[in-house]
Every structure is written in C-alpha cells, then in structure tokens.
mmCIF file of C-alpha atoms and ligand atoms in Angstrom:
data_model
loop_
_atom_site.group_PDB
_atom_site.id
_atom_site.type_symbol
_atom_site.label_atom_id
_atom_site.label_comp_id
_atom_site.label_asym_id
_atom_site.label_seq_id
_atom_site.Cartn_x
_atom_site.Cartn_y
_atom_site.Cartn_z
ATOM 1 C CA MET X 1 104.432 39.737 -33.537
ATOM 2 C CA LEU X 2 102.280 39.438 -36.620
ATOM 3 C CA ILE X 3 104.152 41.942 -38.736
ATOM 4 C CA ASN X 4 105.204 40.566 -42.134
ATOM 5 C CA ARG X 5 103.709 37.124 -41.481
ATOM 6 C CA HIS X 6 101.707 35.125 -44.033
ATOM 7 C CA LEU X 7 98.265 33.709 -43.200
ATOM 8 C CA ILE X 8 97.812 30.533 -45.215
ATOM 9 C CA ASP X 9 96.298 28.080 -42.723
ATOM 10 C CA PRO X 10 94.147 28.848 -39.663
ATOM 11 C CA MET X 11 96.815 27.259 -37.459
ATOM 12 C CA ASP X 12 99.537 29.665 -38.662
ATOM 13 C CA PHE X 13 98.712 32.048 -35.808
ATOM 14 C CA LYS X 14 98.726 31.111 -32.121
ATOM 15 C CA VAL X 15 95.568 31.508 -30.042
ATOM 16 C CA GLU X 16 97.152 34.549 -28.320
ATOM 17 C CA GLU X 17 97.901 36.110 -31.710
ATOM 18 C CA LEU X 18 94.301 35.604 -32.768
ATOM 19 C CA ASP X 19 93.220 37.325 -29.557
ATOM 20 C CA GLU X 20 95.347 40.324 -30.530
ATOM 21 C CA ILE X 21 93.546 40.507 -33.878
ATOM 22 C CA PHE X 22 90.113 40.174 -32.254
ATOM 23 C CA SER X 23 90.790 42.850 -29.689
ATOM 24 C CA LEU X 24 91.972 45.251 -32.393
ATOM 25 C CA ALA X 25 88.853 44.414 -34.465
ATOM 26 C CA GLU X 26 86.696 45.226 -31.442
ATOM 27 C CA LYS X 27 88.468 48.551 -30.987
ATOM 28 C CA ILE X 28 87.922 49.373 -34.654
ATOM 29 C CA ILE X 29 84.213 48.498 -34.360
ATOM 30 C CA LYS X 30 83.894 50.901 -31.419
ATOM 31 C CA ASN X 31 85.751 53.758 -33.054
ATOM 32 C CA PRO X 32 86.248 53.261 -36.824
ATOM 33 C CA LYS X 33 87.077 56.905 -37.384
ATOM 34 C CA LYS X 34 90.228 56.616 -35.334
ATOM 35 C CA TYR X 35 91.603 54.060 -37.807
ATOM 36 C CA SER X 36 90.415 55.670 -41.023
ATOM 37 C CA LYS X 37 93.868 56.915 -42.134
ATOM 38 C CA ILE X 38 96.118 54.368 -40.495
ATOM 39 C CA CYS X 39 97.046 52.653 -43.782
ATOM 40 C CA ASP X 40 97.588 55.864 -45.699
ATOM 41 C CA GLY X 41 100.092 55.184 -48.499
ATOM 42 C CA LYS X 42 99.804 51.389 -48.246
ATOM 43 C CA ILE X 43 98.553 49.134 -51.038
ATOM 44 C CA LEU X 44 96.608 45.879 -50.829
ATOM 45 C CA ALA X 45 96.645 43.632 -53.912
ATOM 46 C CA THR X 46 93.673 41.311 -54.371
ATOM 47 C CA LEU X 47 94.444 38.473 -56.766
ATOM 48 C CA PHE X 48 91.263 36.496 -57.334
ATOM 49 C CA TYR X 49 91.658 33.542 -59.675
ATOM 50 C CA GLU X 50 88.212 32.306 -58.624
ATOM 51 C CA PRO X 51 84.851 34.121 -58.356
ATOM 52 C CA SER X 52 84.068 36.024 -55.186
ATOM 53 C CA THR X 53 81.971 38.957 -54.135
ATOM 54 C CA ARG X 54 82.011 38.977 -50.378
ATOM 55 C CA THR X 55 85.587 38.084 -49.626
ATOM 56 C CA ARG X 56 87.138 40.379 -52.229
ATOM 57 C CA PHE X 57 84.872 43.302 -51.457
ATOM 58 C CA SER X 58 85.367 42.691 -47.767
ATOM 59 C CA PHE X 59 89.169 42.931 -48.163
ATOM 60 C CA GLU X 60 88.968 45.927 -50.455
ATOM 61 C CA SER X 61 86.482 47.756 -48.282
ATOM 62 C CA ALA X 62 88.614 46.941 -45.223
ATOM 63 C CA MET X 63 91.702 48.500 -46.818
ATOM 64 C CA MET X 64 89.797 51.550 -48.045
ATOM 65 C CA ARG X 65 88.282 52.110 -44.608
ATOM 66 C CA LEU X 66 91.838 52.158 -43.246
ATOM 67 C CA GLY X 67 92.782 54.865 -45.743
ATOM 68 C CA GLY X 68 94.846 52.542 -47.964
ATOM 69 C CA ASN X 69 94.641 51.761 -51.663
ATOM 70 C CA VAL X 70 93.744 48.622 -53.555
ATOM 71 C CA LEU X 71 94.753 47.068 -56.867
ATOM 72 C CA GLY X 72 94.148 43.655 -58.361
ATOM 73 C CA PHE X 73 91.963 41.513 -60.557
ATOM 74 C CA SER X 74 88.828 39.511 -60.046
ATOM 75 C CA GLU X 75 89.075 37.596 -63.289
ATOM 76 C CA PRO X 76 92.247 35.651 -64.114
ATOM 77 C CA ASN X 77 91.464 36.165 -67.826
ATOM 78 C CA SER X 78 92.170 39.844 -67.409
ATOM 79 C CA SER X 79 95.630 39.154 -65.906
ATOM 80 C CA SER X 80 98.868 37.812 -67.394
ATOM 81 C CA ALA X 81 97.918 34.367 -66.091
ATOM 82 C CA SER X 82 95.951 34.107 -69.332
ATOM 83 C CA LYS X 83 99.225 34.640 -71.268
ATOM 84 C CA GLY X 84 100.783 31.722 -69.410
ATOM 85 C CA GLU X 85 102.622 33.579 -66.657
ATOM 86 C CA THR X 86 103.448 31.358 -63.688
ATOM 87 C CA LEU X 87 102.023 32.091 -60.260
ATOM 88 C CA ALA X 88 105.591 32.548 -58.976
ATOM 89 C CA ASP X 89 106.321 35.316 -61.487
ATOM 90 C CA THR X 90 102.981 37.040 -60.886
ATOM 91 C CA ILE X 91 103.628 37.084 -57.148
ATOM 92 C CA LYS X 92 107.194 38.371 -57.519
ATOM 93 C CA MET X 93 105.807 41.267 -59.578
ATOM 94 C CA VAL X 94 102.813 42.009 -57.387
ATOM 95 C CA SER X 95 104.935 42.022 -54.255
ATOM 96 C CA ILE X 96 106.872 44.923 -55.806
ATOM 97 C CA TYR X 97 103.660 46.849 -56.465
ATOM 98 C CA SER X 98 101.936 46.240 -53.117
ATOM 99 C CA ASP X 99 102.444 45.921 -49.352
ATOM 100 C CA VAL X 100 100.126 42.970 -48.705
ATOM 101 C CA ILE X 101 98.473 40.404 -50.984
ATOM 102 C CA ALA X 102 95.109 38.659 -50.556
ATOM 103 C CA MET X 103 94.793 35.775 -52.940
ATOM 104 C CA ARG X 104 92.115 33.257 -53.922
ATOM 105 C CA HIS X 105 92.941 30.331 -56.192
ATOM 106 C CA PRO X 106 91.143 27.151 -57.301
ATOM 107 C CA LYS X 107 94.181 24.961 -56.537
ATOM 108 C CA GLU X 108 94.798 23.611 -53.047
ATOM 109 C CA GLY X 109 98.171 24.821 -51.811
ATOM 110 C CA ALA X 110 98.424 27.769 -54.252
ATOM 111 C CA ALA X 111 98.600 30.367 -51.487
ATOM 112 C CA ARG X 112 101.412 28.462 -49.773
ATOM 113 C CA VAL X 113 103.359 28.431 -53.049
ATOM 114 C CA ALA X 114 102.714 32.158 -53.499
ATOM 115 C CA SER X 115 104.077 32.880 -50.022
ATOM 116 C CA LEU X 116 107.418 31.335 -51.028
ATOM 117 C CA TYR X 117 107.880 33.944 -53.750
ATOM 118 C CA SER X 118 106.469 37.004 -52.040
ATOM 119 C CA LYS X 119 108.359 39.799 -50.327
ATOM 120 C CA VAL X 120 105.150 40.972 -48.631
ATOM 121 C CA PRO X 121 102.581 39.122 -46.484
ATOM 122 C CA VAL X 122 100.285 36.751 -48.397
ATOM 123 C CA ILE X 123 96.790 36.120 -47.085
ATOM 124 C CA ASN X 124 95.017 32.995 -48.310
ATOM 125 C CA ALA X 125 91.505 34.067 -49.280
ATOM 126 C CA GLY X 126 90.586 30.481 -50.184
ATOM 127 C CA ASP X 127 92.603 27.748 -51.920
ATOM 128 C CA GLY X 128 90.345 25.272 -53.712
ATOM 129 C CA GLY X 129 88.508 22.950 -51.349
ATOM 130 C CA HIS X 130 91.271 23.271 -48.771
ATOM 131 C CA GLN X 131 91.332 26.224 -46.330
ATOM 132 C CA HIS X 132 89.892 29.712 -45.884
ATOM 133 C CA PRO X 133 91.547 31.219 -42.796
ATOM 134 C CA THR X 134 90.088 34.737 -42.990
ATOM 135 C CA GLN X 135 86.575 33.317 -43.117
ATOM 136 C CA THR X 136 87.577 31.542 -39.917
ATOM 137 C CA LEU X 137 88.728 34.803 -38.309
ATOM 138 C CA THR X 138 85.304 36.141 -39.285
ATOM 139 C CA ASP X 139 83.548 33.115 -37.801
ATOM 140 C CA LEU X 140 85.507 33.201 -34.537
ATOM 141 C CA LEU X 141 84.912 36.920 -34.007
ATOM 142 C CA THR X 142 81.198 36.361 -34.691
ATOM 143 C CA ILE X 143 80.964 33.494 -32.207
ATOM 144 C CA LYS X 144 82.959 35.385 -29.592
ATOM 145 C CA ASN X 145 80.676 38.389 -29.872
ATOM 146 C CA LEU X 146 77.340 36.629 -30.148
ATOM 147 C CA LYS X 147 78.004 33.702 -27.787
ATOM 148 C CA GLY X 148 80.385 35.384 -25.325
ATOM 149 C CA ASN X 149 83.409 33.112 -25.822
ATOM 150 C CA LEU X 150 84.826 30.321 -27.970
ATOM 151 C CA LYS X 151 84.623 27.454 -25.456
ATOM 152 C CA ASN X 152 82.208 24.633 -24.590
ATOM 153 C CA LYS X 153 80.077 24.960 -27.705
ATOM 154 C CA THR X 154 78.199 22.269 -29.580
ATOM 155 C CA ILE X 155 78.734 23.189 -33.198
ATOM 156 C CA GLY X 156 76.657 21.672 -35.976
ATOM 157 C CA LEU X 157 78.272 21.932 -39.392
ATOM 158 C CA CYS X 158 75.770 21.183 -42.116
ATOM 159 C CA GLY X 159 75.918 20.721 -45.887
ATOM 160 C CA ASP X 160 78.963 20.153 -48.069
ATOM 161 C CA LEU X 161 81.586 19.200 -45.519
ATOM 162 C CA LYS X 162 83.795 17.536 -48.123
ATOM 163 C CA PHE X 163 84.517 20.479 -50.416
ATOM 164 C CA GLY X 164 83.623 23.292 -47.998
ATOM 165 C CA ARG X 165 86.931 24.947 -47.126
ATOM 166 C CA THR X 166 85.289 27.212 -44.552
ATOM 167 C CA VAL X 167 84.248 24.104 -42.644
ATOM 168 C CA HIS X 168 87.741 22.606 -42.728
ATOM 169 C CA SER X 169 89.269 25.794 -41.380
ATOM 170 C CA LEU X 170 86.618 26.292 -38.710
ATOM 171 C CA ILE X 171 87.018 22.750 -37.359
ATOM 172 C CA LYS X 172 90.773 23.254 -37.066
ATOM 173 C CA ALA X 173 90.369 26.593 -35.327
ATOM 174 C CA MET X 174 87.579 25.661 -32.893
ATOM 175 C CA SER X 175 89.407 22.470 -31.927
ATOM 176 C CA ARG X 176 91.958 24.590 -30.088
ATOM 177 C CA TYR X 177 89.436 25.899 -27.540
ATOM 178 C CA GLU X 178 88.403 23.658 -24.662
ATOM 179 C CA GLY X 179 85.124 21.803 -24.475
ATOM 180 C CA ASN X 180 83.953 22.272 -28.041
ATOM 181 C CA GLU X 181 82.229 19.387 -29.779
ATOM 182 C CA PHE X 182 81.102 18.913 -33.334
ATOM 183 C CA ILE X 183 78.086 17.353 -34.979
ATOM 184 C CA LEU X 184 78.901 16.851 -38.651
ATOM 185 C CA ILE X 185 75.705 16.845 -40.684
ATOM 186 C CA SER X 186 76.044 15.838 -44.323
ATOM 187 C CA PRO X 187 75.016 13.294 -46.944
ATOM 188 C CA LYS X 188 77.431 10.362 -46.854
ATOM 189 C CA GLU X 189 78.976 11.503 -50.156
ATOM 190 C CA LEU X 190 79.943 14.879 -48.660
ATOM 191 C CA LYS X 191 81.491 13.961 -45.310
ATOM 192 C CA VAL X 192 84.439 15.800 -43.737
ATOM 193 C CA PRO X 193 87.695 14.482 -45.305
ATOM 194 C CA ASP X 194 89.451 11.762 -43.318
ATOM 195 C CA TYR X 195 92.600 13.833 -42.848
ATOM 196 C CA ILE X 196 90.659 16.352 -40.783
ATOM 197 C CA LYS X 197 88.906 13.681 -38.748
ATOM 198 C CA GLU X 198 92.167 11.854 -38.072
ATOM 199 C CA GLN X 199 94.685 14.661 -37.717
ATOM 200 C CA VAL X 200 92.500 17.221 -35.997
ATOM 201 C CA LEU X 201 89.529 15.634 -34.249
ATOM 202 C CA GLU X 202 90.719 12.149 -33.278
ATOM 203 C CA LYS X 203 94.281 13.211 -32.567
ATOM 204 C CA ASN X 204 93.085 15.809 -30.060
ATOM 205 C CA ASN X 205 90.345 13.608 -28.571
ATOM 206 C CA ILE X 206 87.626 15.991 -29.630
ATOM 207 C CA LYS X 207 84.083 14.722 -29.403
ATOM 208 C CA PHE X 208 82.318 14.526 -32.748
ATOM 209 C CA ARG X 209 79.727 12.501 -34.531
ATOM 210 C CA GLU X 210 78.513 12.254 -38.105
ATOM 211 C CA VAL X 211 74.798 12.266 -38.914
ATOM 212 C CA GLU X 212 72.642 12.750 -41.982
ATOM 213 C CA ALA X 213 69.468 14.400 -40.673
ATOM 214 C CA LEU X 214 69.584 17.986 -39.416
ATOM 215 C CA GLU X 215 66.222 17.720 -37.660
ATOM 216 C CA ASP X 216 67.510 14.864 -35.450
ATOM 217 C CA VAL X 217 70.211 17.033 -33.853
ATOM 218 C CA ILE X 218 69.222 20.686 -34.229
ATOM 219 C CA GLU X 219 67.929 20.898 -30.647
ATOM 220 C CA GLU X 220 71.412 20.110 -29.274
ATOM 221 C CA LEU X 221 73.241 22.907 -31.063
ATOM 222 C CA ASP X 222 74.654 26.209 -29.809
ATOM 223 C CA ILE X 223 75.826 27.090 -33.309
ATOM 224 C CA LEU X 224 74.443 25.874 -36.616
ATOM 225 C CA TYR X 225 76.902 26.543 -39.453
ATOM 226 C CA MET X 226 75.108 26.042 -42.767
ATOM 227 C CA THR X 227 77.039 25.714 -46.028
ATOM 228 C CA ARG X 228 76.352 25.717 -49.747
ATOM 229 C CA ILE X 229 76.815 22.539 -51.774
ATOM 230 C CA GLN X 230 80.006 23.507 -53.648
ATOM 231 C CA LYS X 231 78.818 23.006 -57.232
ATOM 232 C CA GLU X 232 82.100 24.099 -58.837
ATOM 233 C CA ARG X 233 84.086 21.321 -57.129
ATOM 234 C CA PHE X 234 81.929 18.418 -58.308
ATOM 235 C CA PHE X 235 83.337 16.140 -60.978
ATOM 236 C CA ASN X 236 79.929 15.173 -62.184
ATOM 237 C CA GLU X 237 76.833 17.274 -62.694
ATOM 238 C CA GLU X 238 74.413 14.422 -61.954
ATOM 239 C CA GLU X 239 75.832 13.953 -58.487
ATOM 240 C CA TYR X 240 75.507 17.677 -57.805
ATOM 241 C CA LEU X 241 71.878 17.673 -58.958
ATOM 242 C CA ARG X 242 71.137 14.710 -56.720
ATOM 243 C CA LEU X 243 72.695 16.326 -53.643
ATOM 244 C CA LYS X 244 71.955 20.015 -54.126
ATOM 245 C CA ASP X 245 68.751 20.097 -52.113
ATOM 246 C CA SER X 246 70.007 17.896 -49.276
ATOM 247 C CA TYR X 247 69.345 20.523 -46.598
ATOM 248 C CA ILE X 248 66.956 23.401 -46.403
ATOM 249 C CA LEU X 249 66.746 25.192 -43.092
ATOM 250 C CA ASN X 250 63.249 26.568 -42.550
ATOM 251 C CA MET X 251 61.192 27.827 -39.615
ATOM 252 C CA GLU X 252 59.771 24.402 -38.940
ATOM 253 C CA LYS X 253 63.288 23.162 -38.174
ATOM 254 C CA MET X 254 64.215 26.391 -36.371
ATOM 255 C CA ASP X 255 61.273 25.843 -34.005
ATOM 256 C CA LYS X 256 63.056 22.796 -32.604
ATOM 257 C CA ALA X 257 66.316 24.679 -31.945
ATOM 258 C CA LYS X 258 67.426 26.400 -28.733
ATOM 259 C CA ASN X 259 66.314 30.006 -28.263
ATOM 260 C CA ASP X 260 69.916 31.168 -28.193
ATOM 261 C CA MET X 261 71.309 29.009 -30.993
ATOM 262 C CA ILE X 262 72.911 31.125 -33.703
ATOM 263 C CA VAL X 263 72.724 30.314 -37.412
ATOM 264 C CA MET X 264 75.863 31.117 -39.364
ATOM 265 C CA HIS X 265 76.701 30.787 -43.069
ATOM 266 C CA PRO X 266 79.828 31.998 -44.898
ATOM 267 C CA LEU X 267 77.564 33.030 -47.827
ATOM 268 C CA PRO X 268 76.727 33.004 -50.687
ATOM 269 C CA ARG X 269 73.577 31.047 -49.909
ATOM 270 C CA VAL X 270 71.774 29.200 -52.660
ATOM 271 C CA ASN X 271 68.679 27.590 -51.175
ATOM 272 C CA GLU X 272 69.989 25.965 -47.987
ATOM 273 C CA ILE X 273 68.484 28.627 -45.725
ATOM 274 C CA ASP X 274 64.936 29.615 -46.491
ATOM 275 C CA MET X 275 64.496 33.405 -46.657
ATOM 276 C CA GLU X 276 61.857 33.185 -43.917
ATOM 277 C CA VAL X 277 64.667 32.384 -41.457
ATOM 278 C CA ASP X 278 66.296 35.793 -42.117
ATOM 279 C CA ASN X 279 63.749 37.491 -39.852
ATOM 280 C CA ASP X 280 64.518 35.204 -36.905
ATOM 281 C CA SER X 281 66.742 36.865 -34.299
ATOM 282 C CA ARG X 282 68.998 33.789 -34.330
ATOM 283 C CA ALA X 283 69.926 34.322 -38.009
ATOM 284 C CA SER X 284 73.434 35.750 -37.760
ATOM 285 C CA TYR X 285 74.883 35.427 -41.264
ATOM 286 C CA PHE X 286 74.639 39.062 -42.330
ATOM 287 C CA LYS X 287 76.088 40.226 -39.026
ATOM 288 C CA GLN X 288 78.844 37.653 -39.619
ATOM 289 C CA ALA X 289 79.740 39.297 -42.960
ATOM 290 C CA GLU X 290 80.019 42.629 -41.148
ATOM 291 C CA PHE X 291 82.382 41.152 -38.545
ATOM 292 C CA GLY X 292 84.383 39.822 -41.513
ATOM 293 C CA MET X 293 85.173 43.295 -42.746
ATOM 294 C CA TYR X 294 86.298 44.494 -39.312
ATOM 295 C CA VAL X 295 88.445 41.453 -38.660
ATOM 296 C CA ARG X 296 90.137 41.918 -42.047
ATOM 297 C CA MET X 297 90.826 45.550 -41.124
ATOM 298 C CA ALA X 298 92.504 44.347 -37.944
ATOM 299 C CA LEU X 299 94.457 41.648 -39.790
ATOM 300 C CA ILE X 300 95.776 44.106 -42.389
ATOM 301 C CA CYS X 301 96.916 46.521 -39.629
ATOM 302 C CA LYS X 302 98.736 43.722 -37.795
ATOM 303 C CA LEU X 303 100.495 42.311 -40.879
ATOM 304 C CA LEU X 304 101.592 45.777 -41.971
ATOM 305 C CA GLY X 305 102.659 46.625 -38.449
ATOM 306 C CA VAL X 306 100.951 49.996 -38.604
ATOM 307 C CA GLU X 307 100.932 51.648 -35.214
ATOM 308 C CA GLU X 308 97.743 51.871 -33.256
ATOM 309 C CA CYS X 309 97.039 55.478 -32.466
HETATM 310 C C1 NCD A 1 82.905 30.714 -49.056
HETATM 311 C C2 NCD A 1 84.083 30.281 -49.896
HETATM 312 O O1 NCD A 1 84.457 30.977 -50.838
HETATM 313 O O2 NCD A 1 84.608 29.232 -49.582
HETATM 314 N N1 NCD A 1 82.485 32.018 -49.326
HETATM 315 C C3 NCD A 1 83.105 33.077 -48.733
HETATM 316 O O3 NCD A 1 84.300 33.225 -48.757
HETATM 317 N N2 NCD A 1 82.338 33.916 -48.046
HETATM 318 C C4 NCD A 1 81.800 29.751 -49.059
HETATM 319 C C5 NCD A 1 81.184 29.348 -50.351
HETATM 320 O O4 NCD A 1 81.583 29.799 -51.430
HETATM 321 O O5 NCD A 1 80.244 28.562 -50.293
#
C-alpha cells in the first residue's frame, strides 16, 4: 500500500510498488478523462526552495488534471523562510493546509527532514546534488514504454555524474532490474560519487565502467542519458567554465549509435545536445517530460489513496 507514504529516495518503494504506479500511469495515459475529477477537494503544496520549471509545473499540472488544487511557492524569498522560519515549522504549517507536499531544496537530506515533521506525504522533488526520485519514476516509465522493459540494458550516463541527482537516483533504481549495465561517461572531475559505486554498483555486482569519451562507447548503448553540467553546485566558476562544454551530442556522434538507442535527458538542456538531434526519432527527451506528468498523476493518486474508478 502506498497510501500516506513519503517518497524521499528511489529505493523507498519496492519494485512491485513501482509497477503499481506505472500501471496506473498507463491507464491514465489511455483514458485521462476518467481520472479528471479523482482528486476533487484535495490540495497539493509545491514548496520550491530552488529554481525549477519542469518539475514544479509537471506536479502542478498533474494535480490540476486530476481535478485537485495547488498552492505553494517557487521562490523561497516570497515565503516565511526569508523571515527565518525553520523548515520544520514551515512543514508543520503546510501539512495543515494541504494533503500532499512536493518539495525541492538545495540541501541534501532536506526532504527527509521535512518528512519527519509532516502529517501528509512528502515527495522529494530534488534535494541538492543527492536524489530526485520522481525524475526516476519518469525515466523508468519512459524506458519501459520505449524499450519494452527495464532489464538487460546497457545504459550510458553522460555529463555531470558527480552533482547530477537524476543520475544518482537512476543508477540506484535501474540496479534493481536484472542484466543492466552502466557506462559512466564523464570528465574525471565529475565522476559518480564513490558511495554510489561502492554501495550500489559494487555491492550488487553490477557491471560498470568509467570512460571519458562518448564517441568511444556510443555504439554499445541501448540508452544514452545526457545531463547538464550542474553550474549551481560548483564551488568555483573557473572549473565550471573549463568543464561546461565537455560533451555535445550531435548527429555525427548519433550516426555511430544503434538505430534503436534512445536519447534521454531530464532537461533543462544547455548545450549538451545539439538542436539538430531533436529531429532524430531516437531523441526521447520531450516524450520523457510527458511521461513525467502522467507518472506524477499516478503517484499523487496512490499516495492520497484515491479510489480508481
Ligand atoms: C533536473 C534536476 O533538477 O535535477 N531537472 C529536472 O528535474 N527535470 C536536472 C537538471 O537540473 O539538470
């Protein structure tokens, strides 16, 4: 049962529970009208202490398409946080005003802390460079739909693997399905953190390797997951400027890839995927954003325990 649960880390839900969410998302995709009033009278609060367009709009649109209401802020300066209110107090208040909370915060672990003070489910919509479990739901539903299933895939993760929380969450999640292997493509300064390599990949004997050049491995991939260099998490501007153009996916590189490889990206993109790639049938990042809205609709229904009609 997912009712009243928090979603803070991608491992919080069992594989079977994720399947429940995906099958509801698929039902909603087939017949959205049937679900358009199911959250009537319910309120989603979106507390965004960090900039976002996609994730916040995706949550808000999801709730509105279920017939529910939304309140929140997208700018911490417009909330009482700017007066010095603690996160604990804000959450205690907001959990009186709402039925479910989606929260993004620059500090790792903030969503976990919030969940300790909340009377309603808390969804982590990104905590610093740590985790982003609803992007992972989005990514898994996309892979399942476009590649048929979540097993036996060679997944290339490319770009900022150090600060990219979507990457950390996706590695954790895909490690639970059999036969997946990872090729981690990044400059040496932006490698996947050791804790993920040790506690997720090595611990579970999952095949992975780390490389620097995308063109050397692109032909092996079933999925290429591109990411933005996370400018806001760098301590020093010079280092960002040096690394920002590390990878640019263009048609020349795409020509070497399999015909059925899919290109994913959590978005926003800066310059890491050339616009010319958008017209290639393998470019799946806009479709991915669409799956994100439907999977969030399904997640909200499950956490609120609203009946399927
Ligand atoms: C990602 C994030 O916020 O981590 N964006 C998103 O949620 N779609 C990726 C990013 O900002 O690069």
